[in-house]
Coordinates of N, CA and C in Angstrom, one line a residue:
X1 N -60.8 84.2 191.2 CA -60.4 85.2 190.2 C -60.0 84.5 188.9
X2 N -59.1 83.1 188.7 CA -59.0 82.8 187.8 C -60.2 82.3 186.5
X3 N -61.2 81.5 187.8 CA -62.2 81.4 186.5 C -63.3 82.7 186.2
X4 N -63.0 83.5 186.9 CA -63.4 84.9 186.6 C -63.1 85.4 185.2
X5 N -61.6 84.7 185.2 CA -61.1 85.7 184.0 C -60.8 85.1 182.5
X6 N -60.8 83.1 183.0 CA -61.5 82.6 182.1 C -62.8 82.8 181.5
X7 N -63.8 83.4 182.4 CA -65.7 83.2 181.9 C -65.0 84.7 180.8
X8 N -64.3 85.6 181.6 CA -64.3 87.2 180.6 C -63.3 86.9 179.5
X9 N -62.5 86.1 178.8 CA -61.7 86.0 177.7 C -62.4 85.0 177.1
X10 N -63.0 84.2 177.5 CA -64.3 83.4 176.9 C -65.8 84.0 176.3
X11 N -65.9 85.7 176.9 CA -66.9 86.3 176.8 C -66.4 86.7 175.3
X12 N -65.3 87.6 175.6 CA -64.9 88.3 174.7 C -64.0 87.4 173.5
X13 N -63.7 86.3 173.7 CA -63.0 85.6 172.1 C -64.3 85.0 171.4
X14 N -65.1 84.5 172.4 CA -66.2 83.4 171.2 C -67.0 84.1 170.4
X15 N -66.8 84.3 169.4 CA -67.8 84.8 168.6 C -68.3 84.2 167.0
X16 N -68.6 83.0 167.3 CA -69.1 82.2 166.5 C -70.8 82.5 166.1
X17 N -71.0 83.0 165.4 CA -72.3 83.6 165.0 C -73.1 82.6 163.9
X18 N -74.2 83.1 163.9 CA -75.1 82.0 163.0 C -75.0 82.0 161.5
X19 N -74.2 82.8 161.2 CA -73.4 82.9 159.6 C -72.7 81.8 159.6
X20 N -72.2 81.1 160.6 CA -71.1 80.5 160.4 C -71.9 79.0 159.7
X21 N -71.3 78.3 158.8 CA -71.2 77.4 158.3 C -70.9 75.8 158.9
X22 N -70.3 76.0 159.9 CA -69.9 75.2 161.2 C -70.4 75.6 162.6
X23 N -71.3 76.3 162.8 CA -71.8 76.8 164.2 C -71.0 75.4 165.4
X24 N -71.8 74.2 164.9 CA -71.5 73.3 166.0 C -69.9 72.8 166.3
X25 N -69.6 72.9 165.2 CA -67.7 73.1 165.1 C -67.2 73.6 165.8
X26 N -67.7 75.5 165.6 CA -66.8 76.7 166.3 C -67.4 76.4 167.9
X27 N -68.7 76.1 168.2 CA -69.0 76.0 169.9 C -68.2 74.8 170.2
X28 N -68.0 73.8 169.4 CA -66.7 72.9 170.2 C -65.6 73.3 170.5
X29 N -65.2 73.9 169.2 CA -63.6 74.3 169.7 C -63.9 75.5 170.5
X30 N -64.8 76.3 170.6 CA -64.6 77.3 171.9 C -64.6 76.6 173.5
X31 N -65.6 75.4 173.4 CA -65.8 75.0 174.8 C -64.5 74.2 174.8
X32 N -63.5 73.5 173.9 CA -62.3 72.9 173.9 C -61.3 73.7 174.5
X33 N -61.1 75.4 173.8 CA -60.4 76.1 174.4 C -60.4 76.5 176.0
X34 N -62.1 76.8 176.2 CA -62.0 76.9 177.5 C -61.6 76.3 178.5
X35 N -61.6 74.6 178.4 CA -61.0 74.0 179.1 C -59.5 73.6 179.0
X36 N -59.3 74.2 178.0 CA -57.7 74.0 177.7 C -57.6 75.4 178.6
X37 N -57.8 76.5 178.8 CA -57.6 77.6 179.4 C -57.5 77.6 181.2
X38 N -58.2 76.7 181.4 CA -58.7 76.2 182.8 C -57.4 75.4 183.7
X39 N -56.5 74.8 182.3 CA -55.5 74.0 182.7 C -54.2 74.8 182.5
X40 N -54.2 75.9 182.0 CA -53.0 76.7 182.1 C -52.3 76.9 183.0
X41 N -52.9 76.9 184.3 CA -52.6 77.2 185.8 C -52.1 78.8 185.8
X42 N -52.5 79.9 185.2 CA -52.4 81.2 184.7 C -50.8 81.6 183.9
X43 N -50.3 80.6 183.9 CA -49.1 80.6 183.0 C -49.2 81.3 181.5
X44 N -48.4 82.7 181.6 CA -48.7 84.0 180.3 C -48.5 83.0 179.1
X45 N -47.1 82.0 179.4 CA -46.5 81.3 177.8 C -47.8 80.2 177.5
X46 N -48.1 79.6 178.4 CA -49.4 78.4 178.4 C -50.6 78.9 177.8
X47 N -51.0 80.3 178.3 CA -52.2 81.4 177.9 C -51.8 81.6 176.5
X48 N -50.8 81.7 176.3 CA -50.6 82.5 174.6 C -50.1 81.2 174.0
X49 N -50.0 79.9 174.3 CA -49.8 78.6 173.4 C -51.4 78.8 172.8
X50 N -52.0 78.1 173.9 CA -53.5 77.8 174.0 C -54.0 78.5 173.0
X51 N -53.9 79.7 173.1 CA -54.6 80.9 172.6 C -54.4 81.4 170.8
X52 N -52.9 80.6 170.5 CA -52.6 80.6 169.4 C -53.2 79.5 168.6
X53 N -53.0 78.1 169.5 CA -53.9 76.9 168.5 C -55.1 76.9 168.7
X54 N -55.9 77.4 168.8 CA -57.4 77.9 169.3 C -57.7 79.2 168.2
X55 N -57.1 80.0 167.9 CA -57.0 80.7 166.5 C -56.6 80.4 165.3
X56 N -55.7 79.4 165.3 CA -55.4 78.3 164.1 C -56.3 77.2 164.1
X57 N -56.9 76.5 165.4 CA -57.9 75.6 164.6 C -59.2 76.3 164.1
X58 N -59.4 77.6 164.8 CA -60.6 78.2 164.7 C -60.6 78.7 163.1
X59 N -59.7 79.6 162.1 CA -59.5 79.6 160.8 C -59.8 78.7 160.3
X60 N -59.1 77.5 160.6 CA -59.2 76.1 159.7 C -60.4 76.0 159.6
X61 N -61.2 75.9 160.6 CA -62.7 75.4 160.5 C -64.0 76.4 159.6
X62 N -63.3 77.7 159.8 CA -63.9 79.1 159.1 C -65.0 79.6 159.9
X63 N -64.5 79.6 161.1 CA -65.2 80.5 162.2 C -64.9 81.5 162.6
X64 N -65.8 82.3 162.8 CA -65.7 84.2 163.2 C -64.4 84.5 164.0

């Protein structure tokens, strides 16, 4: 169930599109996050760390 629900918040956060200026950037840091998601052990505070530096590095880099 958990990597279930990793593959569906992975479906629905990545959206790094071919406008992007860094395409190969934003698919790192998405596949970075996922594995950082993998390691949470479903912990809400760990899910919403992760989930916060994964939207701050993802700005930085100027991804969707």
């Amino acid at each position: 169930m958990k990597k279930f629900l990793v593959l569906f918040i992975s479906i629905l956060l990545f959206n790094c599109s071919s406008d992007d200026a860094n395409d190969e950037e934003c698919a790192e840091l998405h596949a970075q996050y996922i594995k950082a998601l993998n390691y949470t052990g479903g912990s809400q505070a760990a899910l919403d760390q992760v989930t916060q530096q994964y939207n701050e590095r993802k700005k930085r880099a100027g991804c969707n």
